[in-house]
XYZ file of C-alpha atoms in Angstrom:
728
model
C 125.843 123.853 100.642
C 123.405 125.513 98.367
C 125.967 125.817 95.646
C 126.547 122.119 95.999
C 122.821 121.770 95.342
C 122.810 124.135 92.165
C 125.910 122.596 90.733
C 124.070 119.029 91.267
C 121.035 120.348 89.481
C 123.001 121.823 86.633
C 125.199 118.682 85.984
C 121.938 116.463 86.018
C 120.418 118.496 83.480
C 123.552 118.093 81.159
C 123.255 114.298 81.042
C 122.704 112.535 78.068
C 121.400 108.763 77.645
C 124.338 106.424 76.907
C 124.349 104.602 73.654
C 123.800 100.797 74.464
C 124.459 98.330 72.072
C 122.294 95.191 72.594
C 121.476 91.908 70.767
C 117.690 92.165 69.602
C 117.606 88.246 69.896
C 118.125 87.933 73.631
C 117.862 84.252 73.588
C 121.336 84.165 71.687
C 122.990 85.676 74.781
C 120.699 84.430 77.480
C 122.914 82.453 80.061
C 126.231 82.942 78.085
C 128.065 83.838 81.438
C 126.412 80.854 83.352
C 127.842 77.309 83.866
C 124.569 75.778 82.722
C 123.707 72.555 81.272
C 124.867 73.659 77.857
C 128.316 74.749 79.278
C 128.582 71.711 81.433
C 128.178 69.370 78.499
C 130.999 70.985 76.853
C 133.341 71.004 79.644
C 132.527 68.036 82.032
C 132.839 64.391 81.783
C 129.593 62.345 81.500
C 129.868 61.009 84.947
C 130.569 64.569 86.487
C 127.471 66.199 84.369
C 125.224 63.051 85.749
C 126.464 63.776 89.304
C 125.318 67.455 89.086
C 122.063 66.712 87.438
C 121.219 63.955 90.153
C 122.370 66.592 92.772
C 119.918 68.960 91.458
C 117.139 66.659 90.774
C 117.419 64.194 93.742
C 119.390 65.994 96.327
C 122.049 63.573 96.208
C 125.586 64.347 97.246
C 128.514 64.652 94.943
C 131.619 62.401 95.438
C 134.833 64.513 96.309
C 136.537 62.712 93.355
C 133.868 63.673 90.860
C 134.048 67.184 92.477
C 137.620 67.322 91.158
C 136.428 66.766 87.592
C 133.653 69.347 87.983
C 136.161 72.018 89.496
C 138.697 71.249 86.412
C 135.891 71.767 83.898
C 134.371 74.910 85.561
C 137.826 76.399 85.616
C 138.569 75.777 82.050
C 135.268 77.160 81.218
C 135.562 80.415 83.476
C 139.195 81.042 81.898
C 137.858 80.765 78.358
C 135.485 83.557 79.450
C 138.207 85.733 80.886
C 137.884 84.873 84.582
C 140.911 85.251 86.785
C 139.382 84.840 90.157
C 136.715 82.560 91.933
C 134.593 83.302 95.041
C 132.071 81.684 97.038
C 128.959 83.694 96.658
C 126.624 83.847 99.522
C 123.953 85.522 101.304
C 124.736 86.139 105.161
C 122.062 87.885 107.372
C 123.210 91.433 106.435
C 120.739 91.627 103.811
C 123.615 91.979 101.058
C 125.595 89.466 99.314
C 129.271 88.417 100.352
C 132.165 87.270 98.321
C 135.922 86.809 98.820
C 137.982 86.532 95.657
C 140.893 84.125 95.335
C 142.946 83.706 92.023
C 143.079 80.716 90.091
C 146.927 81.447 90.158
C 149.265 79.341 92.204
C 152.951 79.101 92.166
C 154.729 75.521 91.987
C 158.178 76.387 92.640
C 161.186 77.181 90.307
C 159.709 80.466 89.231
C 156.748 78.628 87.650
C 152.972 79.016 88.335
C 149.819 77.339 87.085
C 146.099 77.879 87.106
C 144.633 75.775 89.702
C 141.133 75.075 91.156
C 140.386 71.817 92.879
C 137.325 70.098 94.085
C 137.888 70.928 97.728
C 137.969 74.697 96.765
C 134.782 74.254 94.868
C 132.835 72.234 97.295
C 133.867 74.111 100.693
C 135.695 77.391 101.779
C 136.371 78.961 105.155
C 135.903 82.635 104.981
C 136.518 84.801 108.158
C 133.147 84.951 109.605
C 133.509 86.994 112.665
C 132.022 90.265 111.491
C 128.818 88.705 110.074
C 125.773 88.825 112.151
C 125.413 85.650 113.985
C 122.790 86.461 116.880
C 125.173 84.962 119.475
C 125.575 81.710 117.640
C 129.299 81.598 118.298
C 131.782 83.751 120.040
C 134.423 85.872 118.377
C 136.998 83.508 118.912
C 135.288 80.718 117.260
C 134.722 82.822 114.188
C 135.090 80.318 111.619
C 132.265 79.723 109.152
C 131.968 77.490 106.240
C 130.667 77.879 102.847
C 129.383 75.002 100.834
C 128.469 74.556 97.167
C 124.835 74.816 96.256
C 124.690 72.716 92.872
C 121.103 73.717 92.391
C 121.928 77.209 91.590
C 124.341 77.364 88.569
C 127.773 79.248 88.973
C 128.259 82.449 86.873
C 130.997 84.972 85.859
C 130.590 88.419 86.939
C 133.357 90.715 85.714
C 136.539 88.455 85.766
C 135.157 86.236 88.495
C 133.595 82.936 88.802
C 130.870 83.111 91.395
C 129.838 79.934 93.148
C 126.503 80.063 95.035
C 126.971 78.441 98.306
C 125.330 78.166 101.760
C 126.991 79.878 104.812
C 127.158 77.892 108.145
C 128.855 78.094 111.455
C 131.600 76.106 112.896
C 128.841 74.174 114.904
C 126.594 73.874 111.765
C 124.037 76.349 112.353
C 122.732 78.456 109.414
C 124.329 81.928 109.093
C 122.497 82.937 105.838
C 119.197 83.062 104.130
C 119.684 80.289 101.506
C 120.243 77.418 103.910
C 116.672 77.592 105.734
C 115.056 78.262 102.304
C 116.624 75.195 100.736
C 115.263 73.175 103.708
C 111.760 74.729 103.532
C 111.599 73.891 99.905
C 112.501 70.330 100.572
C 109.784 70.307 103.180
C 107.130 71.393 101.049
C 108.245 69.413 98.019
C 107.866 66.169 100.416
C 104.329 67.384 101.844
C 102.892 68.384 98.494
C 104.249 65.237 96.924
C 102.360 63.049 99.457
C 99.309 65.146 98.719
C 99.415 64.920 94.968
C 99.544 61.231 95.118
C 95.809 61.486 96.034
C 95.345 62.771 92.421
C 98.339 61.407 90.306
C 100.530 58.566 91.395
C 103.156 59.449 89.008
C 104.192 62.835 90.884
C 107.611 62.452 92.276
C 108.706 66.050 92.898
C 107.051 69.433 93.614
C 108.859 72.603 92.925
C 107.984 76.001 94.575
C 108.240 78.808 91.932
C 108.770 82.512 92.350
C 108.401 85.544 90.423
C 109.530 88.606 92.020
C 108.661 92.116 90.731
C 111.374 94.673 91.855
C 110.511 98.292 92.395
C 113.027 101.095 92.636
C 113.742 104.658 92.118
C 116.453 106.206 89.757
C 117.812 109.557 91.043
C 120.750 111.259 89.396
C 123.935 110.621 91.118
C 124.953 114.139 91.646
C 121.662 115.119 93.090
C 121.374 112.017 95.416
C 125.287 112.782 96.469
C 124.012 116.396 97.631
C 121.733 114.724 100.127
C 123.503 113.264 103.120
C 120.348 111.580 104.190
C 120.180 109.605 101.017
C 124.002 108.918 101.089
C 123.831 107.463 104.692
C 120.197 106.062 104.832
C 119.004 105.550 101.437
C 115.923 107.844 101.986
C 115.015 111.436 102.409
C 114.497 112.193 105.921
C 113.486 115.872 105.152
C 111.954 117.428 102.399
C 108.633 119.284 101.616
C 106.359 117.582 98.972
C 106.348 119.303 95.787
C 103.275 120.916 94.202
C 102.887 118.263 91.926
C 103.523 114.620 93.049
C 101.719 111.513 91.757
C 98.094 113.212 91.944
C 97.456 112.831 88.207
C 98.732 109.189 87.799
C 100.439 110.461 84.583
C 103.741 108.677 85.349
C 102.243 105.252 85.738
C 102.812 102.994 82.484
C 103.875 106.210 80.919
C 106.804 106.859 78.440
C 109.978 105.831 79.991
C 112.488 108.659 80.022
C 115.413 108.401 77.684
C 118.056 107.983 80.259
C 116.138 105.511 82.339
C 115.525 103.542 79.277
C 119.340 103.666 78.466
C 119.842 102.317 81.957
C 117.348 99.604 81.718
C 118.602 98.325 78.441
C 122.065 98.039 79.846
C 120.909 96.359 83.008
C 118.658 93.953 80.983
C 121.650 92.905 78.579
C 123.771 92.268 81.880
C 120.791 90.088 83.188
C 120.597 88.195 79.922
C 124.252 87.264 80.036
C 123.864 86.042 83.732
C 120.612 84.062 83.103
C 118.305 86.290 84.784
C 115.200 86.153 82.688
C 114.068 89.678 83.033
C 110.896 90.330 80.915
C 108.852 93.286 81.939
C 109.866 97.122 82.591
C 107.605 99.901 83.103
C 107.046 103.417 84.854
C 105.594 102.846 88.437
C 103.158 105.186 90.126
C 105.640 107.707 91.778
C 107.694 110.310 89.517
C 111.142 108.407 88.833
C 109.962 105.092 90.166
C 110.174 102.052 87.984
C 109.786 98.327 87.927
C 111.170 95.425 86.471
C 109.878 91.760 86.590
C 111.171 88.242 85.338
C 109.873 84.960 84.086
C 109.015 82.725 87.107
C 111.886 80.488 88.413
C 112.289 77.662 90.802
C 112.229 79.626 93.978
C 116.007 79.109 95.118
C 117.200 80.041 91.723
C 114.740 83.105 91.808
C 116.061 84.256 95.119
C 119.631 84.119 93.996
C 118.838 86.034 90.741
C 116.994 88.593 92.764
C 119.942 89.305 95.138
C 122.292 89.263 92.344
C 120.196 91.766 90.334
C 120.008 94.184 93.271
C 123.847 94.276 93.094
C 124.032 94.758 89.302
C 121.580 97.434 89.465
C 123.770 99.542 91.561
C 126.932 98.781 89.510
C 125.405 99.643 86.325
C 123.881 102.762 87.770
C 127.164 104.379 88.105
C 127.794 103.971 84.354
C 124.723 105.992 83.747
C 125.099 108.642 86.658
C 122.327 107.097 88.567
C 121.995 106.134 92.208
C 119.266 103.297 92.852
C 117.039 103.891 95.782
C 115.742 100.555 96.889
C 114.415 101.840 100.026
C 110.634 101.106 100.803
C 109.818 104.665 101.169
C 112.548 107.229 100.112
C 110.079 109.977 99.653
C 107.423 111.039 101.871
C 103.749 111.410 100.255
C 104.520 109.232 97.102
C 104.348 105.554 96.465
C 106.949 103.513 98.131
C 108.508 100.334 96.611
C 107.673 96.747 97.242
C 108.830 93.494 95.827
C 105.774 91.505 95.171
C 106.504 87.719 95.597
C 104.501 85.709 93.200
C 104.456 82.038 94.446
C 103.074 78.762 93.198
C 103.759 75.045 93.138
C 104.519 72.813 90.138
C 104.761 69.246 89.740
C 107.391 67.341 88.008
C 104.571 66.262 85.561
C 104.289 69.790 84.354
C 100.990 70.655 86.519
C 100.812 74.136 88.304
C 98.931 73.171 91.464
C 97.446 76.636 91.818
C 96.055 76.721 88.296
C 92.512 75.174 87.514
C 92.381 72.463 85.243
C 89.694 71.157 82.614
C 88.306 68.160 84.819
C 86.692 67.995 88.047
C 89.513 66.045 89.436
C 92.161 68.371 88.375
C 90.108 71.064 89.883
C 89.682 69.236 93.040
C 93.415 69.163 93.151
C 93.691 72.948 92.562
C 91.050 73.528 95.367
C 93.128 71.162 97.783
C 96.278 73.310 97.553
C 94.251 76.610 97.202
C 92.346 76.135 100.446
C 95.270 74.533 102.121
C 97.303 77.863 101.482
C 94.616 79.889 102.777
C 94.526 77.823 105.963
C 98.404 77.973 106.228
C 98.120 81.881 106.018
C 95.294 82.082 108.504
C 97.079 79.883 111.230
C 100.500 81.762 110.712
C 99.382 85.171 109.610
C 101.551 86.796 112.368
C 104.725 84.872 111.309
C 104.244 85.728 107.707
C 103.838 89.564 108.862
C 107.399 89.071 110.682
C 108.764 87.648 107.617
C 108.576 91.099 105.816
C 109.267 93.307 108.945
C 111.984 95.924 108.780
C 112.815 99.460 109.841
C 112.435 100.520 106.217
C 109.175 98.298 105.397
C 107.331 99.767 108.521
C 107.418 103.314 106.582
C 105.568 101.511 103.562
C 102.986 99.215 104.931
C 99.710 100.988 105.010
C 100.812 104.204 103.156
C 100.019 105.541 99.556
C 98.404 102.191 98.532
C 100.883 99.812 100.000
C 99.469 96.881 101.772
C 98.473 97.390 105.376
C 100.230 95.562 108.159
C 97.285 93.288 108.808
C 97.643 90.153 106.747
C 94.661 89.029 104.724
C 93.897 87.337 101.529
C 91.842 88.571 98.503
C 90.565 85.651 96.231
C 87.855 87.458 94.251
C 84.149 87.286 94.223
C 83.850 84.219 92.015
C 86.112 81.806 93.939
C 84.470 83.242 97.039
C 81.223 81.814 95.845
C 83.054 78.438 95.027
C 84.050 78.248 98.677
C 80.657 79.191 99.762
C 78.987 76.352 97.736
C 81.777 73.895 99.102
C 81.066 74.921 102.686
C 77.463 73.424 102.247
C 78.856 70.018 101.386
C 77.089 67.322 103.543
C 79.254 65.960 106.403
C 80.385 62.366 106.107
C 79.781 60.246 103.009
C 78.420 62.188 100.026
C 75.492 60.798 98.011
C 76.225 59.903 94.423
C 73.886 62.487 93.146
C 75.475 65.453 95.448
C 79.011 63.950 94.271
C 77.763 64.668 90.615
C 76.171 67.879 91.437
C 79.061 69.277 92.902
C 81.743 67.981 90.340
C 79.551 69.503 87.547
C 78.057 72.559 89.006
C 80.687 73.814 91.372
C 84.090 72.273 90.815
C 83.604 71.604 86.971
C 82.967 75.290 86.312
C 86.149 76.720 88.075
C 88.100 77.354 84.775
C 85.311 79.062 83.157
C 84.563 81.585 86.025
C 88.298 82.291 86.430
C 88.534 83.744 82.909
C 87.150 87.136 84.386
C 88.646 86.793 87.904
C 90.915 89.880 87.694
C 92.369 91.355 90.779
C 91.297 94.921 91.280
C 92.257 94.959 95.093
C 95.724 96.415 95.017
C 95.829 96.904 98.795
C 95.658 93.226 99.604
C 98.876 91.984 101.142
C 98.295 88.409 99.900
C 96.253 87.843 96.724
C 95.238 85.009 94.665
C 95.800 86.397 90.910
C 94.498 83.357 88.581
C 97.315 80.816 89.041
C 99.567 81.942 92.022
C 99.288 83.837 95.246
C 100.965 87.085 95.238
C 102.553 88.043 98.620
C 102.563 91.986 98.059
C 103.740 93.064 101.531
C 107.266 92.334 100.954
C 109.526 95.215 100.945
C 111.757 96.520 98.117
C 115.171 95.815 100.049
C 114.248 92.484 101.151
C 115.925 89.157 100.376
C 113.116 87.078 99.119
C 114.493 84.135 101.076
C 113.040 85.359 104.200
C 109.304 85.517 103.304
C 109.664 82.391 100.989
C 111.222 80.256 103.802
C 108.145 81.139 106.047
C 105.622 80.575 103.272
C 106.967 77.443 101.913
C 107.214 76.116 105.692
C 103.760 76.943 106.837
C 102.312 75.508 103.532
C 104.309 72.270 104.164
C 102.887 72.110 107.635
C 99.413 72.577 106.621
C 99.811 69.962 103.717
C 100.964 67.508 106.341
C 98.103 68.159 108.694
C 95.774 67.876 105.749
C 97.063 64.404 104.843
C 96.589 63.212 108.384
C 93.140 64.299 108.688
C 92.370 62.804 104.987
C 93.883 59.424 105.788
C 92.237 59.301 109.348
C 88.806 59.854 107.585
C 89.600 57.095 104.807
C 91.069 54.633 107.550
C 88.701 55.003 110.309
C 85.474 56.277 108.811
C 85.814 54.231 105.692
C 85.231 57.088 103.456
C 86.108 57.311 99.800
C 89.005 59.495 99.019
C 87.028 62.179 97.572
C 84.495 62.223 100.227
C 87.325 62.545 102.773
C 88.812 65.480 100.728
C 85.688 67.257 100.413
C 84.992 67.036 104.292
C 88.180 68.323 105.273
C 88.198 70.898 102.821
C 84.668 71.993 104.109
C 85.944 72.365 107.659
C 88.990 74.403 106.517
C 86.549 76.736 104.501
C 84.690 77.424 107.641
C 87.639 78.056 109.890
C 89.425 80.284 107.256
C 86.752 82.890 106.643
C 88.478 85.233 109.133
C 91.398 85.600 106.824
C 89.709 86.366 103.643
C 88.914 89.969 102.905
C 87.913 91.851 99.728
C 87.633 95.461 101.011
C 89.894 98.381 101.485
C 92.819 97.751 103.656
C 93.445 101.295 104.920
C 90.031 102.007 106.672
C 89.744 102.035 110.507
C 86.591 99.863 110.057
C 88.696 97.152 108.746
C 91.180 97.569 111.712
C 88.243 97.010 113.883
C 86.899 94.111 111.982
C 90.412 92.469 111.938
C 90.645 92.747 115.693
C 87.288 91.167 115.891
C 88.434 88.269 113.658
C 91.509 87.695 115.710
C 93.954 88.993 113.170
C 97.037 90.463 114.286
C 98.020 94.280 113.588
C 101.612 94.544 114.366
C 102.374 98.117 112.929
C 106.161 97.953 113.825
C 109.073 95.811 113.485
C 109.591 95.202 117.193
C 105.984 94.099 117.504
C 106.009 91.977 114.514
C 109.296 90.111 115.414
C 108.090 88.779 118.749
C 106.384 85.701 117.219
C 109.712 84.645 115.790
C 110.769 83.406 119.291
C 107.259 82.035 120.180
C 107.277 78.367 121.326
C 104.838 77.773 118.483
C 107.199 79.249 115.856
C 110.273 77.276 117.055
C 108.393 74.026 117.153
C 107.061 74.599 113.699
C 110.633 75.276 112.256
C 112.023 72.367 114.154
C 109.400 69.866 113.251
C 110.236 70.313 109.575
C 113.876 70.576 109.999
C 114.025 74.254 108.671
C 115.589 75.888 111.523
C 116.354 74.815 115.031
C 115.918 76.733 118.314
C 119.357 78.271 118.254
C 118.842 79.450 114.407
C 115.401 80.895 115.145
C 116.600 82.897 118.065
C 119.563 84.168 116.524
C 117.610 85.503 113.543
C 115.285 87.276 116.124
C 118.432 88.748 117.837
C 119.931 89.873 114.422
C 116.572 91.406 112.862
C 116.222 93.479 116.264
C 119.599 94.627 116.171
C 119.331 95.701 112.649
C 116.327 97.504 113.325
C 117.935 99.405 116.220
C 120.877 100.353 114.096
C 118.756 101.621 111.380
C 116.938 103.860 113.733
C 120.127 104.968 115.356
C 121.757 105.839 112.033
C 118.631 107.934 110.893
C 118.353 109.756 114.171
C 121.819 110.759 113.880
C 121.603 111.917 110.451
C 118.408 113.874 110.915
C 119.859 115.493 113.876
C 123.008 116.372 111.998
C 121.126 117.662 108.939
C 118.789 119.707 111.098
C 121.369 121.619 113.111
C 124.177 121.868 110.665
C 122.324 122.435 107.487
C 118.831 123.673 108.190
C 119.241 125.859 111.249
C 122.364 127.875 109.970
C 120.488 128.358 106.795
C 117.359 129.675 108.626
C 119.675 132.012 110.629
C 121.279 133.192 107.684
C 118.117 134.096 105.961
C 116.749 135.500 109.194
C 119.784 137.927 109.057
C 118.960 139.006 105.635
C 115.492 139.934 106.984
C 116.621 141.735 109.974
C 119.109 143.704 107.772
C 115.975 144.597 105.490
C 113.850 145.522 108.427
C 116.635 147.761 109.948
C 116.968 149.450 106.654
C 113.131 150.090 106.468
C 113.202 151.710 110.027
C 116.139 153.901 108.859
C 114.044 155.204 105.967
C 110.569 155.211 107.566
C 111.392 155.692 111.282
C 108.529 154.772 113.633
C 106.228 153.973 110.788
C 108.601 151.224 109.549
C 106.322 148.554 110.934
C 103.629 149.238 108.447
C 106.202 148.299 105.547
C 107.753 145.537 107.497
C 104.842 143.494 108.870
C 105.600 140.255 106.935
C 109.198 140.583 107.417
C 108.822 140.668 111.292
C 106.170 137.816 111.225
C 108.676 135.612 109.174
C 111.499 136.573 111.578
C 109.297 135.150 114.556
C 108.187 131.995 112.779
C 111.815 131.237 111.823
C 112.765 131.716 115.455
C 110.113 129.556 116.549
C 111.012 126.597 114.205
C 114.740 127.111 114.955
C 113.880 126.859 118.685
C 111.547 123.678 118.157
C 114.292 121.977 115.963
C 117.032 122.514 118.526
C 114.668 121.403 121.549
C 113.566 118.450 119.636
C 117.051 117.313 118.384
C 118.288 117.572 122.116
C 115.373 115.562 123.426
C 115.971 112.840 120.803
C 119.635 112.730 121.400
C 118.881 112.262 125.299
C 116.483 109.540 124.542
C 118.909 107.662 122.370
C 121.682 107.935 124.974
C 119.040 106.538 127.626
C 118.034 103.345 125.320
C 121.690 102.843 124.283
C 122.503 101.775 127.802
C 119.645 99.211 127.759
C 120.940 95.607 127.487
C 117.526 93.952 126.910
C 117.163 93.986 123.079
C 113.382 93.953 123.096
C 113.265 96.862 125.415
C 116.019 98.722 123.571
C 114.152 98.117 120.221
C 110.849 99.326 121.670
C 112.471 102.286 123.106
C 113.984 103.269 119.997
C 110.688 102.710 118.053
C 108.356 104.523 120.516
C 110.767 107.097 122.180
C 113.329 107.959 119.620
C 111.799 107.480 116.102
C 108.563 109.728 116.805
C 110.972 112.899 117.027
C 111.909 112.082 113.373
C 108.439 113.520 112.044
C 108.306 116.579 114.644
C 111.788 117.428 113.363
C 110.908 117.110 109.840
C 107.721 119.143 110.141
C 109.662 122.224 111.498
C 112.518 121.725 108.822
C 109.888 121.507 106.131
C 108.120 124.573 107.194
C 111.478 126.452 106.873
C 112.125 125.057 103.447
C 108.804 126.848 102.328
C 109.889 130.192 104.014
C 113.634 130.463 103.196
C 114.903 131.833 99.895
C 115.280 129.141 97.462
C 118.879 130.203 96.510
C 119.936 129.620 100.215
C 118.201 126.246 100.691
C 121.109 123.830 101.088
C 119.081 120.433 100.379
C 118.164 119.419 96.857
C 114.439 119.645 96.900
C 111.769 117.002 96.119
C 110.839 118.698 92.893
C 114.508 118.195 91.652
C 114.958 114.735 92.894
C 111.890 113.356 91.592
C 111.248 115.294 88.352
C 114.820 115.620 86.886
C 114.936 113.054 84.173
């Protein structure tokens, strides 16, 4: 095995960057493989084009006859681009994308064939859905699931396949994917936000939620990654002693990008341009061999599709460069993990970012309305927001090496805190003309000016306001953005609906003017939302105690966090807005709990295998070498040999201690696993794996990592951290 390690290191050191040709005018190739408006104008009739545009802008259904015209034009465009197959591309509850390819090719008899793609093939397909997670929504013999075209996300060509973004629902109509609830949540926040916008601008007809994700990842040479069974099977290292040098010097962050990594990034970005993914930023992250890329903001549904597609593209292109991409939230102990910051905002069809201050008191009152309502929404549903980012892999990251803690709080900065403090003192009831003037001139009117220096320096905040958007930083790097975006848009929609009801009541029953009513409601929200605002260090035990006093949840593990998903309040929330029904909510809880169990189960098996079949035999082999050395010394020096073999004898004893501990711990872990595998109740099973099986991981690791420091480097079978993290 150690031979494999050294072969891998040798091969990785010989790698050369690939020569990547790219167009320096990216705008010329942007969206070239996307069936966008430019392509549609060329290949569709006016009727077909207007039907798609209406479906995108107004949510209207496309007539089946028109769908035939669209499918014909789409097929001709795809074939002109070299496509031979088409697929309904969807996002089942596996965390990955799914696709089943069918050829355009079809026989027509007499030895003849044509390229065929009809409207019904575009609009709906029926893949075999029996093996996708369903949370008990249907029986295996009712395996049918339907994919249905989502025209708001354009079709694209990847390789030689026309990919059509779709939703995925069961035979009985329940959502079996991430996209369907997201689309419903986006519709809910659109309707709720438009209603509130009417207080400020009667011309607003639509509000779009925008998303800008930041994807962090590690690049590891493919041979080095393949030499580690834990990386191959779990996406992270389950063992490995920290190297002498890690990220202590901060010399990797924003440093010069290594040549091989740069070549990979250029290739990746080129593919992204062709597929219409507007990637713009690339840089080294804090940890060695860790990087980040980020796009320009897009409409949330499209941004989610693009991120899901990107994660697939990253892996495929990595193979060309002899890299393995590690998306896991914590692939290496002791250095920064990887997140996927979700930058979220709301924008009107009139071109206004509702979370960006304006130049007038009225536009700033609109900003404060959406700003404060978002804060109130997060406070009310902080536990649900935590559940939206819960996973076995993200549990390792939250609260470690500068990642956000598991306690959800909001950072808004010193200046905006002062603004809210001023607004909190607003007189209850009708405002006097002088008070209203002072308020608008001295408080609301000065917001753009103070925000100029409102830089965000609190990198540990899980949910931060960063000038013109909220940044949800606790999202894990492997996550599908649809999950947190569904929750965030849903809770904000509900909060905006409640806000409008309260304001309208003050206007109708108290006969208040609109501005007075808005200020009165916002004042009360500011008072009740203080518990969620926090500017300090999220890691401190003092904050944990303070958060508990404030009534904030601190669900550190996934089984704890997910319970809120089946709470009556959560089910009522989703049902009231038509985002998910009770069956869909409960199914997702079952699926995510089962996924957690399976992740821990796999890691438990892998760490047991590596410890017993790789580490222990190596330790015994080295121990035999030491014993042979001691025997030789005894032959030479007789009874005086102990004076010369003191260190060797000590090492032999220490190795025996670690071997014994490893074997004992692996046996106990296996027994615990067997015990909880018999448990039928999924909550008890998940908690058992979390509290009784998973704790053995660190204990086993401790003894294995101690042996790594003792055993001859030439014998050690597992590629070490220094090789994984510092081989460029």
